[in-house]
PDB file of C-alpha atoms and ligand atoms in Angstrom:
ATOM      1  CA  UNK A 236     -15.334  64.268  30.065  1.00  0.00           C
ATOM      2  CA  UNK A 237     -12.496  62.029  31.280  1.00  0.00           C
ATOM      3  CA  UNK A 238     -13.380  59.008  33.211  1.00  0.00           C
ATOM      4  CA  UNK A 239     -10.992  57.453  35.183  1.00  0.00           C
ATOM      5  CA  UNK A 240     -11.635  53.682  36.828  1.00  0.00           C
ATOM      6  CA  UNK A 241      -9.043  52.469  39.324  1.00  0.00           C
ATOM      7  CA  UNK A 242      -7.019  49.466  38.423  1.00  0.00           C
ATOM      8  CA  UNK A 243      -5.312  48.474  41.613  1.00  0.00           C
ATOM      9  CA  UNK A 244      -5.275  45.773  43.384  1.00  0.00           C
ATOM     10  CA  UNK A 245      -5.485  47.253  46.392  1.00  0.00           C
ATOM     11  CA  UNK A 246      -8.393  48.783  45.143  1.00  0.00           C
ATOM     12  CA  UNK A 247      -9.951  45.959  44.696  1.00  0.00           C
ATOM     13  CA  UNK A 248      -9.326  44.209  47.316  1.00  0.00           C
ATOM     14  CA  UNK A 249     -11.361  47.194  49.655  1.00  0.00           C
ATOM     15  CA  UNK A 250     -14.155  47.113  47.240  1.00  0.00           C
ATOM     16  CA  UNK A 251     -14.938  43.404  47.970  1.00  0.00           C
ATOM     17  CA  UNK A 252     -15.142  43.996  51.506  1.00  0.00           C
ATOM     18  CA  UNK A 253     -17.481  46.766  51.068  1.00  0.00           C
ATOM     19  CA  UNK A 254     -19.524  44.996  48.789  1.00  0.00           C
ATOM     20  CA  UNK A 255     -19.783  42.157  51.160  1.00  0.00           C
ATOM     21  CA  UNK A 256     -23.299  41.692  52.948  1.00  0.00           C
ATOM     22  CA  UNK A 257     -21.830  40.660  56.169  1.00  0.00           C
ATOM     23  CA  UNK A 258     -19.311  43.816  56.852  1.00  0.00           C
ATOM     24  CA  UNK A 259     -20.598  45.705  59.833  1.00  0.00           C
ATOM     25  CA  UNK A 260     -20.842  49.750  59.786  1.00  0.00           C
ATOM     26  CA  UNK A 261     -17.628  50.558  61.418  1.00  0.00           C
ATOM     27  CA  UNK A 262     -15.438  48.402  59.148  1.00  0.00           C
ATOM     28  CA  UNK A 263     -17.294  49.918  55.849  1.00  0.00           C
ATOM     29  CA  UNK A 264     -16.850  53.272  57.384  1.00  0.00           C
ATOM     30  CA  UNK A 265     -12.780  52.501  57.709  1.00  0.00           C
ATOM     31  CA  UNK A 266     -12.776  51.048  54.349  1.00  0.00           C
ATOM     32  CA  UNK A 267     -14.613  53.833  52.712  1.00  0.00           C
ATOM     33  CA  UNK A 268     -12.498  56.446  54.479  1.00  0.00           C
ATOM     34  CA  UNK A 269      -9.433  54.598  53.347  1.00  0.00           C
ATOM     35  CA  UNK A 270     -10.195  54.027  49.739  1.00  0.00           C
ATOM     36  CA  UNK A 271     -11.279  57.676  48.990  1.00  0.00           C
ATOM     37  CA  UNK A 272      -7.506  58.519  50.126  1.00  0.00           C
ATOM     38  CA  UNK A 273      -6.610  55.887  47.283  1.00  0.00           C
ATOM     39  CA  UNK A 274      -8.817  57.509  44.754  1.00  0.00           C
ATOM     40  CA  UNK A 275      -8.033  60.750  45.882  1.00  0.00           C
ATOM     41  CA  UNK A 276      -4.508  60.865  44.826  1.00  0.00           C
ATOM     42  CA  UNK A 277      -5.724  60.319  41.571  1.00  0.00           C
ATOM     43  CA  UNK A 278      -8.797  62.806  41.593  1.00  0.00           C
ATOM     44  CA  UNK A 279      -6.175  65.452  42.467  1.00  0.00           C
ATOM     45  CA  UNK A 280      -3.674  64.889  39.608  1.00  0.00           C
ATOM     46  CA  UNK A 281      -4.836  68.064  37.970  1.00  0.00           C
ATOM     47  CA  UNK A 282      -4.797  70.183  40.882  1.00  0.00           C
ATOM     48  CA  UNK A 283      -3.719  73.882  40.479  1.00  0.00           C
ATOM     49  CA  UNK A 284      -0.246  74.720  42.055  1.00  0.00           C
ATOM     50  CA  UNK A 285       2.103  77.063  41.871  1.00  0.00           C
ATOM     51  CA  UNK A 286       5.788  77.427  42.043  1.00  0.00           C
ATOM     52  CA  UNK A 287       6.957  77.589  45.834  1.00  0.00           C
ATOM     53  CA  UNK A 288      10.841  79.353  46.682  1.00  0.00           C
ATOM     54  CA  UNK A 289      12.147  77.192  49.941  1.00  0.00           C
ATOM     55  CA  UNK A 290      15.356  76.782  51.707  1.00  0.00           C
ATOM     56  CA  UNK A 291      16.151  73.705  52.404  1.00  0.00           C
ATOM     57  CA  UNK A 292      18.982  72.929  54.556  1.00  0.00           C
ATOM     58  CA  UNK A 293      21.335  72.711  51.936  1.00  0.00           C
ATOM     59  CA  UNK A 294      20.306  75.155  48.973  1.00  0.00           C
ATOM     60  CA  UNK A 295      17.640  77.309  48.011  1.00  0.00           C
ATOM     61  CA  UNK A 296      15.413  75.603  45.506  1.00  0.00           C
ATOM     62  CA  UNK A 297      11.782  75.907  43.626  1.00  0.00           C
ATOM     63  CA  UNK A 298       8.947  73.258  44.485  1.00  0.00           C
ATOM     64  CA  UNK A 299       5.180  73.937  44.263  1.00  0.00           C
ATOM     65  CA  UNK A 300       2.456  75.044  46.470  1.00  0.00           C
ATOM     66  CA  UNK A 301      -1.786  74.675  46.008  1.00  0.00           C
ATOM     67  CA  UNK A 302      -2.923  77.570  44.221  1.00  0.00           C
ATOM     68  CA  UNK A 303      -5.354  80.360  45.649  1.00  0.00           C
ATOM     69  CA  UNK A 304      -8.266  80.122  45.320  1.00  0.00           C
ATOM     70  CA  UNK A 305      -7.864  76.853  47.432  1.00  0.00           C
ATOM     71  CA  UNK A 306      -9.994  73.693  45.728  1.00  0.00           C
ATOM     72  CA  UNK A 307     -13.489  73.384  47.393  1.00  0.00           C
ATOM     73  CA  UNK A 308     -14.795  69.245  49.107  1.00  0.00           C
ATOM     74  CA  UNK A 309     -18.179  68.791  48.563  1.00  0.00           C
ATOM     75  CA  UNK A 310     -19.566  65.581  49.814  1.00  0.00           C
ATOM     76  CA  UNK A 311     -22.998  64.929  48.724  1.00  0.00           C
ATOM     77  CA  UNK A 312     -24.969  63.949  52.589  1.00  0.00           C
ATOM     78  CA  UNK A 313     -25.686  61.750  53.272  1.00  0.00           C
ATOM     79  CA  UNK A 314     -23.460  58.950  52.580  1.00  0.00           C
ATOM     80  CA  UNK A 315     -20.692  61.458  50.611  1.00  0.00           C
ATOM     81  CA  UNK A 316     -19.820  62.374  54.360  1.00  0.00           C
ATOM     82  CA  UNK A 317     -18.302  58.999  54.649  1.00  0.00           C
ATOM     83  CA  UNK A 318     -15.627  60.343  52.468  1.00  0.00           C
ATOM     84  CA  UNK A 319     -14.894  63.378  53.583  1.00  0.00           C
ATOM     85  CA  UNK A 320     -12.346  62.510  56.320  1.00  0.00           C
ATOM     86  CA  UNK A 321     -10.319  60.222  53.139  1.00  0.00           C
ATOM     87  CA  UNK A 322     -10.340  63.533  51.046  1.00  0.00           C
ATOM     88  CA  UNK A 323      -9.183  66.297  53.214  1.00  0.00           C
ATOM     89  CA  UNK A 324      -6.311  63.571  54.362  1.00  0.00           C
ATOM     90  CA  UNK A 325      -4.921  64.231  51.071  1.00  0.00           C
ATOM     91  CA  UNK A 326      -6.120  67.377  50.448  1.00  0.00           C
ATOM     92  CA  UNK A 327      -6.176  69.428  54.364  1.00  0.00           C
ATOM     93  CA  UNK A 328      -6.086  73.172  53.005  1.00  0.00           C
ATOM     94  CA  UNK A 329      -9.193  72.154  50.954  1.00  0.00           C
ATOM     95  CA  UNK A 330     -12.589  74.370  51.972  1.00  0.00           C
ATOM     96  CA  UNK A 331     -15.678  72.023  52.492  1.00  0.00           C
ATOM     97  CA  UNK A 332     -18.703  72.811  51.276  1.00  0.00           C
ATOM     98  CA  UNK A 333     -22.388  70.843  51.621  1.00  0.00           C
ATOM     99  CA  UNK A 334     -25.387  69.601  49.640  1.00  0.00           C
ATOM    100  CA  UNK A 335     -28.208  67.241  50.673  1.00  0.00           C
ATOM    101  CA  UNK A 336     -29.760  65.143  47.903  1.00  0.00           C
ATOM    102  CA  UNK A 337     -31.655  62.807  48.528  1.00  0.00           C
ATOM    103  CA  UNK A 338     -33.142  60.784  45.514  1.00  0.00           C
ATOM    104  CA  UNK A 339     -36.649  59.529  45.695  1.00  0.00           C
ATOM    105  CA  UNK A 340     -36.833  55.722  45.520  1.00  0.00           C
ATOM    106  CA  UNK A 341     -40.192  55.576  43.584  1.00  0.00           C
ATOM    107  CA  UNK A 342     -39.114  57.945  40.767  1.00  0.00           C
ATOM    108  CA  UNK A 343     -35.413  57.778  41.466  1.00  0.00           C
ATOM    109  CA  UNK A 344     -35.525  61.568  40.679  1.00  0.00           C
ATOM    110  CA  UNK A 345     -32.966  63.282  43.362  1.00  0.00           C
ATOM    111  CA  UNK A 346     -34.268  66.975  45.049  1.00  0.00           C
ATOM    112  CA  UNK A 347     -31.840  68.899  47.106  1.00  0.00           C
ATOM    113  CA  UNK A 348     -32.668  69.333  50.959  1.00  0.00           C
ATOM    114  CA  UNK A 349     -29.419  71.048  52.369  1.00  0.00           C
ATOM    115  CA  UNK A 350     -26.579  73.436  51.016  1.00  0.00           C
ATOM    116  CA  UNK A 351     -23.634  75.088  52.626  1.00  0.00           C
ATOM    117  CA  UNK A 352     -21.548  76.279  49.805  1.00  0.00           C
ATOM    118  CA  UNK A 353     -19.688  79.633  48.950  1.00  0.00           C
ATOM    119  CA  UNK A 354     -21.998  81.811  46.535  1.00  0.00           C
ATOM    120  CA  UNK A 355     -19.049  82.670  43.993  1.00  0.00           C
ATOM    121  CA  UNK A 356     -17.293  79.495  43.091  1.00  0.00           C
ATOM    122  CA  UNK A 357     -15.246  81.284  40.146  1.00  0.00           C
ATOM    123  CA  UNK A 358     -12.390  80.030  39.228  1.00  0.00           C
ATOM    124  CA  UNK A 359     -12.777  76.877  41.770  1.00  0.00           C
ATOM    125  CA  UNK A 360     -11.639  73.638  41.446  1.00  0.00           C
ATOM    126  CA  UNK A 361     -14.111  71.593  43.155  1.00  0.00           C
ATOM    127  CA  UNK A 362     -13.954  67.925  44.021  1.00  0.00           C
ATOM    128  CA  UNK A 363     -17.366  65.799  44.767  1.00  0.00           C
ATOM    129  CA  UNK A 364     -17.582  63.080  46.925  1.00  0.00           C
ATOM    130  CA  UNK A 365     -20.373  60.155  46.496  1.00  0.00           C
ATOM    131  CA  UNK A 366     -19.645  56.534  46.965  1.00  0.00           C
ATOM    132  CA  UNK A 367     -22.697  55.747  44.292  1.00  0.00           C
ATOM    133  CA  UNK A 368     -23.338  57.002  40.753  1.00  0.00           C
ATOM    134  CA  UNK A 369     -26.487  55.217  39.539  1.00  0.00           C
ATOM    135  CA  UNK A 370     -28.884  56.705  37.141  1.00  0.00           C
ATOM    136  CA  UNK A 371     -26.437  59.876  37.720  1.00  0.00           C
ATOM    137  CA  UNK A 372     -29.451  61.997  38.666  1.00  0.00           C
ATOM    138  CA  UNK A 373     -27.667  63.416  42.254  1.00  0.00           C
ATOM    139  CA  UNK A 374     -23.680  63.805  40.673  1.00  0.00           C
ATOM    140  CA  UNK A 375     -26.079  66.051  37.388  1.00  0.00           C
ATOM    141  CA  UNK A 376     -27.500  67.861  39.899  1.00  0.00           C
ATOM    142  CA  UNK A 377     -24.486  68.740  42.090  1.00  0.00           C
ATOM    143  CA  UNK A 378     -22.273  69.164  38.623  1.00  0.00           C
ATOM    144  CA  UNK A 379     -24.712  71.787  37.441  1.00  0.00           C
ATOM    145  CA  UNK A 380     -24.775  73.354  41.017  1.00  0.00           C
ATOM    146  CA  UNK A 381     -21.504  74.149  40.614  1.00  0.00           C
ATOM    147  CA  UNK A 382     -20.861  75.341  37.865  1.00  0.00           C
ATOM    148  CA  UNK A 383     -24.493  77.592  38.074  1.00  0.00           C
ATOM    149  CA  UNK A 384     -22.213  79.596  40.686  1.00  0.00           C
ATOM    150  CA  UNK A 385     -19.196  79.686  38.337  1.00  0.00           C
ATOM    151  CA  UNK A 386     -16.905  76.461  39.340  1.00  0.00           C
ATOM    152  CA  UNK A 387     -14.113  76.084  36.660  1.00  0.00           C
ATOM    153  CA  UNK A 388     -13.636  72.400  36.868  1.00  0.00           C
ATOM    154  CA  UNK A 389     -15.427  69.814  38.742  1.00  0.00           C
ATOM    155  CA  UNK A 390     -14.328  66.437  39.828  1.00  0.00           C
ATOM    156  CA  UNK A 391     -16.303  63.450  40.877  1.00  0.00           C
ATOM    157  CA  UNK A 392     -15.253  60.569  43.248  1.00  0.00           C
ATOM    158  CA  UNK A 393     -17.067  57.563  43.594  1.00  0.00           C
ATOM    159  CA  UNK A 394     -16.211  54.376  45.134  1.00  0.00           C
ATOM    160  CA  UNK A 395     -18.892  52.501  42.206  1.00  0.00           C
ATOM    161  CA  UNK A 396     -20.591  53.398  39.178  1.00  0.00           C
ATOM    162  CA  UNK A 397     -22.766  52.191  36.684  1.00  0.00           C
ATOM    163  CA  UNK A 398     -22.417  52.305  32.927  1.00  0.00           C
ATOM    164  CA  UNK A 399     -25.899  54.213  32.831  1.00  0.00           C
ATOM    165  CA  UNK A 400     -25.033  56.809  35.237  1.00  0.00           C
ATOM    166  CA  UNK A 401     -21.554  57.772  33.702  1.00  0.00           C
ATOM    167  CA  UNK A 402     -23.415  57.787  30.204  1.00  0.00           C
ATOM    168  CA  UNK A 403     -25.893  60.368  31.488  1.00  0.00           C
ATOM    169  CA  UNK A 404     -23.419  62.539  33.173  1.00  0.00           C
ATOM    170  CA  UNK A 405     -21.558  62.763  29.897  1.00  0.00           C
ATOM    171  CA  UNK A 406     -24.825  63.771  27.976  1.00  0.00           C
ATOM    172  CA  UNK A 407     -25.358  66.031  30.203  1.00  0.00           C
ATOM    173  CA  UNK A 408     -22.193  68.376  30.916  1.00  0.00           C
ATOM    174  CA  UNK A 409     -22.115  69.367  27.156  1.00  0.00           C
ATOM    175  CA  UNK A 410     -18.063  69.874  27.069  1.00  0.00           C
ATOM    176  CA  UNK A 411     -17.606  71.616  30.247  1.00  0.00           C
ATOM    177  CA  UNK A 412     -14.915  70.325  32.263  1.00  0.00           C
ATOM    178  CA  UNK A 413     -15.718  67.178  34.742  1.00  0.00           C
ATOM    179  CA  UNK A 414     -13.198  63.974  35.858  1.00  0.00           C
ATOM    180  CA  UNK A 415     -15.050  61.269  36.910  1.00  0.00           C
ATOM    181  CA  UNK A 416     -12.969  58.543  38.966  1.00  0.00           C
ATOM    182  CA  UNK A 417     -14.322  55.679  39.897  1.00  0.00           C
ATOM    183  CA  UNK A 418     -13.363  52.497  42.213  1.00  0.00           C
ATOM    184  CA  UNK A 419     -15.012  50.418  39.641  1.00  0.00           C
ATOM    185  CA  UNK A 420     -17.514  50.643  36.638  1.00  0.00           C
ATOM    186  CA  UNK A 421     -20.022  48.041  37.713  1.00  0.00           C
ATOM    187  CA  UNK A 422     -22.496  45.920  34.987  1.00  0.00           C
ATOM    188  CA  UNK A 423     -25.760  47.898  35.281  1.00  0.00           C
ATOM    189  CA  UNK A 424     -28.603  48.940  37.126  1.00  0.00           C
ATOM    190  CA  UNK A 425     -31.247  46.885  38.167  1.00  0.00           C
ATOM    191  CA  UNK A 426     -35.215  47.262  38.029  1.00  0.00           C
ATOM    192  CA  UNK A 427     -34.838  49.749  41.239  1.00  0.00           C
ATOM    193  CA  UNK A 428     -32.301  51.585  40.499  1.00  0.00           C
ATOM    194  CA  UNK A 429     -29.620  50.077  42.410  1.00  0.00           C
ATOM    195  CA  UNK A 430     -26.102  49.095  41.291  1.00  0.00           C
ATOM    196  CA  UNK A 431     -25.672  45.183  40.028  1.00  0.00           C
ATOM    197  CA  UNK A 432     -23.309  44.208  41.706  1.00  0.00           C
ATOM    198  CA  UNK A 433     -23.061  46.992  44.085  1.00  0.00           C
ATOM    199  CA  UNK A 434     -22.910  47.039  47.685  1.00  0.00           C
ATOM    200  CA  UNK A 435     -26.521  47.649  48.561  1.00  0.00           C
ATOM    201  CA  UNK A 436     -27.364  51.223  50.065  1.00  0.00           C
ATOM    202  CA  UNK A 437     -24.388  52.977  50.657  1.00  0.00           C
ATOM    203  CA  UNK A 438     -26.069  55.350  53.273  1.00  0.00           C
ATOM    204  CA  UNK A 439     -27.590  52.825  54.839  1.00  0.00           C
ATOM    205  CA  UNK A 440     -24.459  50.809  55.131  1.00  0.00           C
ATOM    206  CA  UNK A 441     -22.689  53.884  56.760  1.00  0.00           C
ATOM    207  CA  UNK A 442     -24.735  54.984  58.731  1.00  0.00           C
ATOM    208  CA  UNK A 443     -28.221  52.615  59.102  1.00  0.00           C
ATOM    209  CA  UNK A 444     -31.603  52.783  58.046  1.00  0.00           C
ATOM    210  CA  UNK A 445     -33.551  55.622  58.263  1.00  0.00           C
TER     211      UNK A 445
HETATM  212  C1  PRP B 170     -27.491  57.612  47.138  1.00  0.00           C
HETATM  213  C2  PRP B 170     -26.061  57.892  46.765  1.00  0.00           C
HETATM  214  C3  PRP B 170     -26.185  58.943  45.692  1.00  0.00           C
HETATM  215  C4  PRP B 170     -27.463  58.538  44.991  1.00  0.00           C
HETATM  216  C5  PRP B 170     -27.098  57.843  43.706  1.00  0.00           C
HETATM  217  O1  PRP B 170     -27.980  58.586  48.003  1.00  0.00           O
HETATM  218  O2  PRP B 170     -25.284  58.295  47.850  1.00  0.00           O
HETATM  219  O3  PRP B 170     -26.292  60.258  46.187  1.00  0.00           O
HETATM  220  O4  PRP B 170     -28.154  57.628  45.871  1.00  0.00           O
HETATM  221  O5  PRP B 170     -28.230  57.571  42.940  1.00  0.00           O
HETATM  222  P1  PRP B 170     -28.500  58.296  41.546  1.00  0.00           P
HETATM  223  O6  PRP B 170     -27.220  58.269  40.783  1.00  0.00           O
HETATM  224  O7  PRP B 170     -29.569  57.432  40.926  1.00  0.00           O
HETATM  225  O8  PRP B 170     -28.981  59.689  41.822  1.00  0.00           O
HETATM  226  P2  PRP B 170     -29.460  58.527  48.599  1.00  0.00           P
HETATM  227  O9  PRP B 170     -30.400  59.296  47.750  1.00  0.00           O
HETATM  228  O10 PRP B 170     -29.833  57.110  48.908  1.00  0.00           O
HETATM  229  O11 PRP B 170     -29.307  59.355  49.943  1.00  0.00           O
HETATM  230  P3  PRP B 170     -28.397  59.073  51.248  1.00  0.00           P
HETATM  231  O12 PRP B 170     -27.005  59.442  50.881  1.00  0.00           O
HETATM  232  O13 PRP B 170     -28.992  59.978  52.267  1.00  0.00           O
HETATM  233  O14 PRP B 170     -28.522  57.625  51.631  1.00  0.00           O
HETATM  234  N1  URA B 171     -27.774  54.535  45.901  1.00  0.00           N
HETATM  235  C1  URA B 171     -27.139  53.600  46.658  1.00  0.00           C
HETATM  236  O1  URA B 171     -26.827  53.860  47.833  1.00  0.00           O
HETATM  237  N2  URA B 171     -26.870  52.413  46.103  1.00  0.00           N
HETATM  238  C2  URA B 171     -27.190  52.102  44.826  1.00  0.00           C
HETATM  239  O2  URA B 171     -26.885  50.982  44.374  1.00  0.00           O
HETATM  240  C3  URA B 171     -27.835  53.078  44.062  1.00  0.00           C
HETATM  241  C4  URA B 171     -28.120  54.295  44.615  1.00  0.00           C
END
């Protein structure tokens, strides 16, 4: 597994306002949307193209194009729809697909509640959007989602993670092909779960409490 974590200062920068207590829902919303574009253009460094014949007003000449079949978006709901608008920026021919997870607080074990995605994902690229990776139970399950309909590579975005969740991921994909990059690998987890230092509940913070 290759795990990437951003070393920007822009990067950086974004992340403290995010983490902040006191930013309000519409400016973590703009921040999220803007740092996933940041991320992104790492995330996609692999992506499949193909050479491209164009005139240009001069000369004919050879660039590239995205490959078929086109790289599928899936942002985990809730709060991986936060990132979604910051991916397909980058990325606009990408398809979109969904799944709901929602992990449960007590056990912190994540069950699926929603999915909207193709049925054959063979020979997809596919790109997963979640601002959090704690214990890594919701990125496993996605990941093996995936590739259970055939995905070829899979490649995680989150804006934090935590040294327990990106150990557990890598114990669990067994040498298939996933990229993790991160905004920043963060100390720990505490006693519920939650990222140290973190930014709280990134749903929440999105979107409100529920
Ligand atoms: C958050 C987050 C991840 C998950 C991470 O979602 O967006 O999906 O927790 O935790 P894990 O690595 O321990 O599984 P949550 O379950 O709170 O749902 P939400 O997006 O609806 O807020
Ligand atoms: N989910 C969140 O939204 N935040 C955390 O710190 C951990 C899981």
């Amino acid at each position: 597994m290759r795990v990437h974590v951003a070393d920007h200062p822009l990067i950086t920068h974004k992340l403290t306002v995010l983490r902040d207590k006191r930013t309000p829902s519409p400016v973590f919303r703009q921040l999220t949307e803007e740092l996933v574009t940041l991320l992104a253009y790492e995330a996609t460094r692999g992506v499949r193209v193909e050479p491209y014949e164009i005139q240009t007003p001069v000369t004919t000449t050879t660039g590239v194009r995205i490959s078929e079949p086109r790289p599928l978006v899936v942002p985990i709901l809730r709060a991986g729809l936060g990132m979604l608008e910051g991916m397909v920026k980058l990325l606009p021919t990408a398809e979109v697909g969904f799944l709901g997870m929602v992990r449960n607080e007590e056990t912190l074990e994540p069950s699926t509640y929603a999915e909207r995605l193709p049925d054959d994902l063979s020979d997809r690229q596919c790109f997963v959007l979640d601002p959090m990776l704690a214990t890594g139970g919701s990125l496993g399950a996605a990941i093996e989602f995936l590739f259970a309909r055939g995905a070829q590579d899979v490649t995680a975005i989150c804006l934090l993670g935590a040294p327990e969740g990106v150990a557990a991921i890598e114990k669990q994909i067994a040498g298939r092909d996933v990229t993790l990059v991160l905004g920043a690998l963060d100390e720990r987890l505490n006693e519920k779960g939650y990222i140290v230092p973190g930014l709280g509940d990134a749903g929440d913070r999105l979107y409100g409490t529920v």
